[in-house]
Amino acid sequence: MNKPIKIILLIVAIILAIGGVLFYMKTIVSPPQDLKFKNQYVQKLTEETETLRKCDQPTLEHDFLRLTDLSHRFKSESLIDDKTFDSHYSEIIGVYSPKFAQYCFGQFQKSVWDANDLKWMEGRISQLRNLTVEDGSRRIMDSYSETDGKFSIIIKTIGKYREASALANRTRYSGLADARAKIQQANQFKQDDYLRNNASLMKALNSLPDRLEASHYASLSAQVRNLASYYNYSADSYDSMSDNVVAALKEYKQNARSVYGESRSLDGLEAEASRYYNQAVEYFNNN
């Protein structure tokens, strides 16, 4: 082989060797050009949100408060920006809200309801409904209309419970029309899918007719006893009062059973009223 050819082959070999080294350095030694780093705080919020998604009712409030505090702390320390905070905070609310609603409906299934718990439930719903994104442009719950619909049922049920409880305590007799209306309303409350689980409320509503009847009877007794004070009236005034008592006794006898479901004998009251009236007649005739 002549000398020029050897020189050419040597040059080619050197070029190939250098090229191989450069290729090795480029593909093996050089770092990837598109390497991306994840924000560890965003990753933490994502992981904790998944924990909240899987949590059971006993730890729900603890996990929710811990996660919301964490997200607020990351934002206040500028570890995440407002947009990232809004995104993750909205997701947290979206995960928590249906679980919270499930808790509320679970309370309505119990036979005993705690007044303080009901008040807390109302407060939590109000808090969730008023949450907005950072710039205040929209409410977070606007994105979860299905859950907010459940919130409306919860608030309505609590309101019904308070109305029914107040009704059960309004046992003072104020006329048959009023008594009839109270009993009718009590019967409506007793049909409510959630209220009927409350044992003490149902007991109070069931006994409302009996207690109204007792109040009615007590009112009649008081009117009859008032006839004993004939010396405090004129003859005409006493006659008018006596007529009213007779009418009240008659009204009870004709309507009590249909309104209250039961009635009692008025023989004793009628005899007492008659005795007072006869005494009054004798008094007015002698004075």
mmCIF file of N, CA, C and O in Angstrom, residues 177-245:
data_model
loop_
_atom_site.group_PDB
_atom_site.id
_atom_site.type_symbol
_atom_site.label_atom_id
_atom_site.label_comp_id
_atom_site.label_asym_id
_atom_site.label_seq_id
_atom_site.Cartn_x
_atom_site.Cartn_y
_atom_site.Cartn_z
ATOM 1 N N ALA A 177 -110.651 26.324 65.893
ATOM 2 C CA ALA A 177 -110.027 26.494 64.577
ATOM 3 C C ALA A 177 -108.505 26.464 64.703
ATOM 4 O O ALA A 177 -107.807 25.844 63.890
ATOM 5 N N ASP A 178 -107.992 27.116 65.741
ATOM 6 C CA ASP A 178 -106.553 27.125 65.979
ATOM 7 C C ASP A 178 -106.050 25.727 66.322
ATOM 8 O O ASP A 178 -105.005 25.291 65.827
ATOM 9 N N ALA A 179 -106.787 25.025 67.168
ATOM 10 C CA ALA A 179 -106.395 23.662 67.557
ATOM 11 C C ALA A 179 -106.393 22.749 66.339
ATOM 12 O O ALA A 179 -105.471 21.938 66.156
ATOM 13 N N ARG A 180 -107.414 22.871 65.513
ATOM 14 C CA ARG A 180 -107.501 22.036 64.304
ATOM 15 C C ARG A 180 -106.309 22.308 63.370
ATOM 16 O O ARG A 180 -105.721 21.360 62.812
ATOM 17 N N ALA A 181 -105.953 23.572 63.218
ATOM 18 C CA ALA A 181 -104.832 23.933 62.343
ATOM 19 C C ALA A 181 -103.510 23.390 62.879
ATOM 20 O O ALA A 181 -102.657 22.908 62.122
ATOM 21 N N LYS A 182 -103.308 23.458 64.198
ATOM 22 C CA LYS A 182 -102.084 22.949 64.811
ATOM 23 C C LYS A 182 -101.949 21.443 64.601
ATOM 24 O O LYS A 182 -100.869 20.937 64.275
ATOM 25 N N ILE A 183 -103.038 20.737 64.801
ATOM 26 C CA ILE A 183 -103.001 19.275 64.655
ATOM 27 C C ILE A 183 -102.753 18.892 63.199
ATOM 28 O O ILE A 183 -101.994 17.956 62.903
ATOM 29 N N GLN A 184 -103.357 19.628 62.281
ATOM 30 C CA GLN A 184 -103.145 19.356 60.866
ATOM 31 C C GLN A 184 -101.683 19.580 60.484
ATOM 32 O O GLN A 184 -101.080 18.780 59.751
ATOM 33 N N GLN A 185 -101.101 20.659 60.974
ATOM 34 C CA GLN A 185 -99.697 20.943 60.682
ATOM 35 C C GLN A 185 -98.790 19.885 61.307
ATOM 36 O O GLN A 185 -97.796 19.461 60.708
ATOM 37 N N ALA A 186 -99.125 19.442 62.519
ATOM 38 C CA ALA A 186 -98.333 18.398 63.181
ATOM 39 C C ALA A 186 -98.351 17.119 62.361
ATOM 40 O O ALA A 186 -97.325 16.440 62.216
ATOM 41 N N ASN A 187 -99.505 16.778 61.803
ATOM 42 C CA ASN A 187 -99.609 15.575 60.979
ATOM 43 C C ASN A 187 -98.747 15.681 59.721
ATOM 44 O O ASN A 187 -98.177 14.679 59.265
ATOM 45 N N GLN A 188 -98.631 16.871 59.182
ATOM 46 C CA GLN A 188 -97.767 17.069 58.009
ATOM 47 C C GLN A 188 -96.302 16.875 58.381
ATOM 48 O O GLN A 188 -95.544 16.240 57.634
ATOM 49 N N PHE A 189 -95.893 17.420 59.509
ATOM 50 C CA PHE A 189 -94.512 17.252 59.961
ATOM 51 C C PHE A 189 -94.200 15.772 60.199
ATOM 52 O O PHE A 189 -93.087 15.310 59.937
ATOM 53 N N LYS A 190 -95.170 15.024 60.673
ATOM 54 C CA LYS A 190 -94.957 13.605 60.985
ATOM 55 C C LYS A 190 -94.712 12.763 59.737
ATOM 56 O O LYS A 190 -94.180 11.662 59.822
ATOM 57 N N GLN A 191 -95.059 13.289 58.582
ATOM 58 C CA GLN A 191 -94.855 12.560 57.334
ATOM 59 C C GLN A 191 -93.493 12.841 56.701
ATOM 60 O O GLN A 191 -93.111 12.196 55.724
ATOM 61 N N ASP A 192 -92.762 13.804 57.231
ATOM 62 C CA ASP A 192 -91.471 14.167 56.654
ATOM 63 C C ASP A 192 -90.484 13.001 56.760
ATOM 64 O O ASP A 192 -90.368 12.361 57.814
ATOM 65 N N ASP A 193 -89.774 12.737 55.674
ATOM 66 C CA ASP A 193 -88.872 11.581 55.614
ATOM 67 C C ASP A 193 -87.776 11.624 56.675
ATOM 68 O O ASP A 193 -87.294 10.571 57.112
ATOM 69 N N TYR A 194 -87.365 12.809 57.067
ATOM 70 C CA TYR A 194 -86.271 12.927 58.033
ATOM 71 C C TYR A 194 -86.796 13.186 59.445
ATOM 72 O O TYR A 194 -86.315 12.578 60.414
ATOM 73 N N LEU A 195 -87.776 14.058 59.585
ATOM 74 C CA LEU A 195 -88.296 14.387 60.915
ATOM 75 C C LEU A 195 -88.858 13.167 61.623
ATOM 76 O O LEU A 195 -88.753 13.053 62.848
ATOM 77 N N ARG A 196 -89.449 12.264 60.868
ATOM 78 C CA ARG A 196 -90.082 11.105 61.512
ATOM 79 C C ARG A 196 -89.074 10.158 62.158
ATOM 80 O O ARG A 196 -89.456 9.255 62.903
ATOM 81 N N ASN A 197 -87.790 10.362 61.895
ATOM 82 C CA ASN A 197 -86.762 9.558 62.568
ATOM 83 C C ASN A 197 -86.492 10.048 63.986
ATOM 84 O O ASN A 197 -85.944 9.304 64.809
ATOM 85 N N ASN A 198 -86.866 11.302 64.269
ATOM 86 C CA ASN A 198 -86.583 11.896 65.571
ATOM 87 C C ASN A 198 -87.634 11.430 66.583
ATOM 88 O O ASN A 198 -88.787 11.868 66.552
ATOM 89 N N ALA A 199 -87.223 10.565 67.484
ATOM 90 C CA ALA A 199 -88.163 9.918 68.410
ATOM 91 C C ALA A 199 -88.861 10.912 69.332
ATOM 92 O O ALA A 199 -90.085 10.854 69.512
ATOM 93 N N SER A 200 -88.112 11.827 69.936
ATOM 94 C CA SER A 200 -88.717 12.759 70.894
ATOM 95 C C SER A 200 -89.664 13.721 70.186
ATOM 96 O O SER A 200 -90.724 14.079 70.739
ATOM 97 N N LEU A 201 -89.311 14.131 68.978
ATOM 98 C CA LEU A 201 -90.186 15.036 68.231
ATOM 99 C C LEU A 201 -91.484 14.337 67.861
ATOM 100 O O LEU A 201 -92.577 14.912 68.003
ATOM 101 N N MET A 202 -91.384 13.098 67.386
ATOM 102 C CA MET A 202 -92.588 12.358 67.028
ATOM 103 C C MET A 202 -93.482 12.134 68.246
ATOM 104 O O MET A 202 -94.706 12.225 68.159
ATOM 105 N N LYS A 203 -92.888 11.868 69.375
ATOM 106 C CA LYS A 203 -93.667 11.677 70.598
ATOM 107 C C LYS A 203 -94.418 12.955 70.951
ATOM 108 O O LYS A 203 -95.607 12.922 71.323
ATOM 109 N N ALA A 204 -93.733 14.084 70.833
ATOM 110 C CA ALA A 204 -94.358 15.373 71.157
ATOM 111 C C ALA A 204 -95.484 15.703 70.182
ATOM 112 O O ALA A 204 -96.550 16.182 70.586
ATOM 113 N N LEU A 205 -95.261 15.442 68.900
ATOM 114 C CA LEU A 205 -96.298 15.722 67.905
ATOM 115 C C LEU A 205 -97.484 14.780 68.055
ATOM 116 O O LEU A 205 -98.639 15.196 67.883
ATOM 117 N N ASN A 206 -97.222 13.533 68.369
ATOM 118 C CA ASN A 206 -98.306 12.566 68.552
ATOM 119 C C ASN A 206 -99.184 12.911 69.743
ATOM 120 O O ASN A 206 -100.387 12.629 69.748
ATOM 121 N N SER A 207 -98.574 13.493 70.767
ATOM 122 C CA SER A 207 -99.329 13.825 71.975
ATOM 123 C C SER A 207 -99.971 15.210 71.907
ATOM 124 O O SER A 207 -100.701 15.608 72.831
ATOM 125 N N LEU A 208 -99.715 15.948 70.840
ATOM 126 C CA LEU A 208 -100.242 17.311 70.739
ATOM 127 C C LEU A 208 -101.776 17.350 70.827
ATOM 128 O O LEU A 208 -102.317 18.192 71.566
ATOM 129 N N PRO A 209 -102.510 16.496 70.114
ATOM 130 C CA PRO A 209 -103.977 16.532 70.250
ATOM 131 C C PRO A 209 -104.449 16.331 71.688
ATOM 132 O O PRO A 209 -105.364 17.039 72.156
ATOM 133 N N ASP A 210 -103.835 15.395 72.397
ATOM 134 C CA ASP A 210 -104.232 15.138 73.787
ATOM 135 C C ASP A 210 -103.969 16.358 74.667
ATOM 136 O O ASP A 210 -104.792 16.720 75.529
ATOM 137 N N ARG A 211 -102.827 16.993 74.447
ATOM 138 C CA ARG A 211 -102.485 18.152 75.274
ATOM 139 C C ARG A 211 -103.350 19.370 74.936
ATOM 140 O O ARG A 211 -103.683 20.171 75.821
ATOM 141 N N LEU A 212 -103.718 19.499 73.673
ATOM 142 C CA LEU A 212 -104.634 20.585 73.299
ATOM 143 C C LEU A 212 -106.024 20.348 73.888
ATOM 144 O O LEU A 212 -106.684 21.283 74.350
ATOM 145 N N GLU A 213 -106.451 19.084 73.870
ATOM 146 C CA GLU A 213 -107.751 18.763 74.466
ATOM 147 C C GLU A 213 -107.738 19.059 75.959
ATOM 148 O O GLU A 213 -108.714 19.609 76.505
ATOM 149 N N ALA A 214 -106.644 18.716 76.633
ATOM 150 C CA ALA A 214 -106.539 18.977 78.071
ATOM 151 C C ALA A 214 -106.588 20.476 78.345
ATOM 152 O O ALA A 214 -107.210 20.928 79.315
ATOM 153 N N SER A 215 -105.934 21.246 77.479
ATOM 154 C CA SER A 215 -105.953 22.695 77.627
ATOM 155 C C SER A 215 -107.357 23.248 77.386
ATOM 156 O O SER A 215 -107.804 24.186 78.072
ATOM 157 N N HIS A 216 -108.040 22.671 76.400
ATOM 158 C CA HIS A 216 -109.418 23.071 76.114
ATOM 159 C C HIS A 216 -110.318 22.792 77.322
ATOM 160 O O HIS A 216 -111.102 23.657 77.744
ATOM 161 N N TYR A 217 -110.181 21.616 77.871
ATOM 162 C CA TYR A 217 -111.000 21.242 79.033
ATOM 163 C C TYR A 217 -110.685 22.150 80.221
ATOM 164 O O TYR A 217 -111.575 22.562 80.969
ATOM 165 N N ALA A 218 -109.400 22.453 80.407
ATOM 166 C CA ALA A 218 -109.005 23.339 81.504
ATOM 167 C C ALA A 218 -109.610 24.725 81.316
ATOM 168 O O ALA A 218 -110.008 25.385 82.294
ATOM 169 N N SER A 219 -109.699 25.189 80.054
ATOM 170 C CA SER A 219 -110.317 26.484 79.766
ATOM 171 C C SER A 219 -111.796 26.472 80.127
ATOM 172 O O SER A 219 -112.325 27.435 80.717
ATOM 173 N N LEU A 220 -112.471 25.373 79.803
ATOM 174 C CA LEU A 220 -113.887 25.249 80.162
ATOM 175 C C LEU A 220 -114.059 25.248 81.678
ATOM 176 O O LEU A 220 -114.976 25.891 82.221
ATOM 177 N N SER A 221 -113.204 24.532 82.370
ATOM 178 C CA SER A 221 -113.274 24.462 83.837
ATOM 179 C C SER A 221 -113.120 25.853 84.448
ATOM 180 O O SER A 221 -113.832 26.211 85.408
ATOM 181 N N ALA A 222 -112.184 26.631 83.883
ATOM 182 C CA ALA A 222 -111.962 27.982 84.403
ATOM 183 C C ALA A 222 -113.186 28.859 84.171
ATOM 184 O O ALA A 222 -113.558 29.672 85.044
ATOM 185 N N GLN A 223 -113.803 28.714 83.005
ATOM 186 C CA GLN A 223 -115.000 29.505 82.720
ATOM 187 C C GLN A 223 -116.136 29.144 83.674
ATOM 188 O O GLN A 223 -116.880 30.015 84.138
ATOM 189 N N VAL A 224 -116.286 27.861 83.943
ATOM 190 C CA VAL A 224 -117.336 27.421 84.864
ATOM 191 C C VAL A 224 -117.061 27.944 86.267
ATOM 192 O O VAL A 224 -117.972 28.446 86.966
ATOM 193 N N ARG A 225 -115.822 27.855 86.712
ATOM 194 C CA ARG A 225 -115.485 28.340 88.067
ATOM 195 C C ARG A 225 -115.728 29.844 88.192
ATOM 196 O O ARG A 225 -116.064 30.341 89.274
ATOM 197 N N ASN A 226 -115.567 30.537 87.082
ATOM 198 C CA ASN A 226 -115.782 31.985 87.102
ATOM 199 C C ASN A 226 -117.242 32.337 87.380
ATOM 200 O O ASN A 226 -117.567 33.438 87.866
ATOM 201 N N LEU A 227 -118.146 31.379 87.086
ATOM 202 C CA LEU A 227 -119.564 31.614 87.361
ATOM 203 C C LEU A 227 -119.839 31.724 88.855
ATOM 204 O O LEU A 227 -120.885 32.260 89.272
ATOM 205 N N ALA A 228 -118.916 31.239 89.683
ATOM 206 C CA ALA A 228 -119.107 31.305 91.145
ATOM 207 C C ALA A 228 -118.982 32.735 91.663
ATOM 208 O O ALA A 228 -119.423 33.042 92.781
ATOM 209 N N SER A 229 -118.407 33.615 90.861
ATOM 210 C CA SER A 229 -118.201 35.005 91.300
ATOM 211 C C SER A 229 -119.349 35.901 90.841
ATOM 212 O O SER A 229 -119.146 37.032 90.401
ATOM 213 N N TYR A 230 -120.559 35.417 90.932
ATOM 214 C CA TYR A 230 -121.729 36.151 90.433
ATOM 215 C C TYR A 230 -121.926 37.484 91.139
ATOM 216 O O TYR A 230 -122.453 38.433 90.582
ATOM 217 N N TYR A 231 -121.455 37.577 92.376
ATOM 218 C CA TYR A 231 -121.624 38.819 93.144
ATOM 219 C C TYR A 231 -120.775 39.964 92.598
ATOM 220 O O TYR A 231 -120.941 41.104 92.995
ATOM 221 N N ASN A 232 -119.868 39.663 91.661
ATOM 222 C CA ASN A 232 -119.053 40.713 91.052
ATOM 223 C C ASN A 232 -119.665 41.272 89.762
ATOM 224 O O ASN A 232 -119.086 42.136 89.118
ATOM 225 N N TYR A 233 -120.848 40.760 89.377
ATOM 226 C CA TYR A 233 -121.452 41.142 88.113
ATOM 227 C C TYR A 233 -122.867 41.657 88.325
ATOM 228 O O TYR A 233 -123.528 41.362 89.339
ATOM 229 N N SER A 234 -123.334 42.349 87.323
ATOM 230 C CA SER A 234 -124.746 42.712 87.299
ATOM 231 C C SER A 234 -125.515 41.504 86.777
ATOM 232 O O SER A 234 -124.919 40.579 86.203
ATOM 233 N N ALA A 235 -126.808 41.519 86.933
ATOM 234 C CA ALA A 235 -127.623 40.392 86.482
ATOM 235 C C ALA A 235 -127.497 40.195 84.976
ATOM 236 O O ALA A 235 -127.355 39.062 84.497
ATOM 237 N N ASP A 236 -127.517 41.304 84.213
ATOM 238 C CA ASP A 236 -127.421 41.191 82.751
ATOM 239 C C ASP A 236 -126.045 40.668 82.329
ATOM 240 O O ASP A 236 -125.939 39.818 81.436
ATOM 241 N N SER A 237 -124.996 41.184 82.957
ATOM 242 C CA SER A 237 -123.637 40.735 82.623
ATOM 243 C C SER A 237 -123.455 39.268 82.949
ATOM 244 O O SER A 237 -122.830 38.508 82.196
ATOM 245 N N TYR A 238 -124.021 38.849 84.067
ATOM 246 C CA TYR A 238 -123.892 37.454 84.482
ATOM 247 C C TYR A 238 -124.647 36.535 83.522
ATOM 248 O O TYR A 238 -124.154 35.457 83.171
ATOM 249 N N ASP A 239 -125.825 36.977 83.090
ATOM 250 C CA ASP A 239 -126.582 36.170 82.137
ATOM 251 C C ASP A 239 -125.804 35.990 80.842
ATOM 252 O O ASP A 239 -125.793 34.899 80.259
ATOM 253 N N SER A 240 -125.159 37.067 80.396
ATOM 254 C CA SER A 240 -124.361 36.999 79.158
ATOM 255 C C SER A 240 -123.186 36.034 79.332
ATOM 256 O O SER A 240 -122.892 35.218 78.447
ATOM 257 N N MET A 241 -122.521 36.137 80.491
ATOM 258 C CA MET A 241 -121.395 35.253 80.762
ATOM 259 C C MET A 241 -121.857 33.801 80.852
ATOM 260 O O MET A 241 -121.201 32.892 80.328
ATOM 261 N N SER A 242 -122.979 33.566 81.461
ATOM 262 C CA SER A 242 -123.511 32.216 81.595
ATOM 263 C C SER A 242 -123.861 31.627 80.236
ATOM 264 O O SER A 242 -123.595 30.452 79.976
ATOM 265 N N ASP A 243 -124.427 32.469 79.356
ATOM 266 C CA ASP A 243 -124.741 32.003 78.000
ATOM 267 C C ASP A 243 -123.476 31.593 77.261
ATOM 268 O O ASP A 243 -123.469 30.603 76.508
ATOM 269 N N ASN A 244 -122.408 32.355 77.455
ATOM 270 C CA ASN A 244 -121.134 32.036 76.791
ATOM 271 C C ASN A 244 -120.571 30.707 77.286
ATOM 272 O O ASN A 244 -120.007 29.930 76.503
ATOM 273 N N VAL A 245 -120.732 30.439 78.572
ATOM 274 C CA VAL A 245 -120.252 29.177 79.131
ATOM 275 C C VAL A 245 -121.041 28.016 78.553
ATOM 276 O O VAL A 245 -120.474 26.986 78.167
#
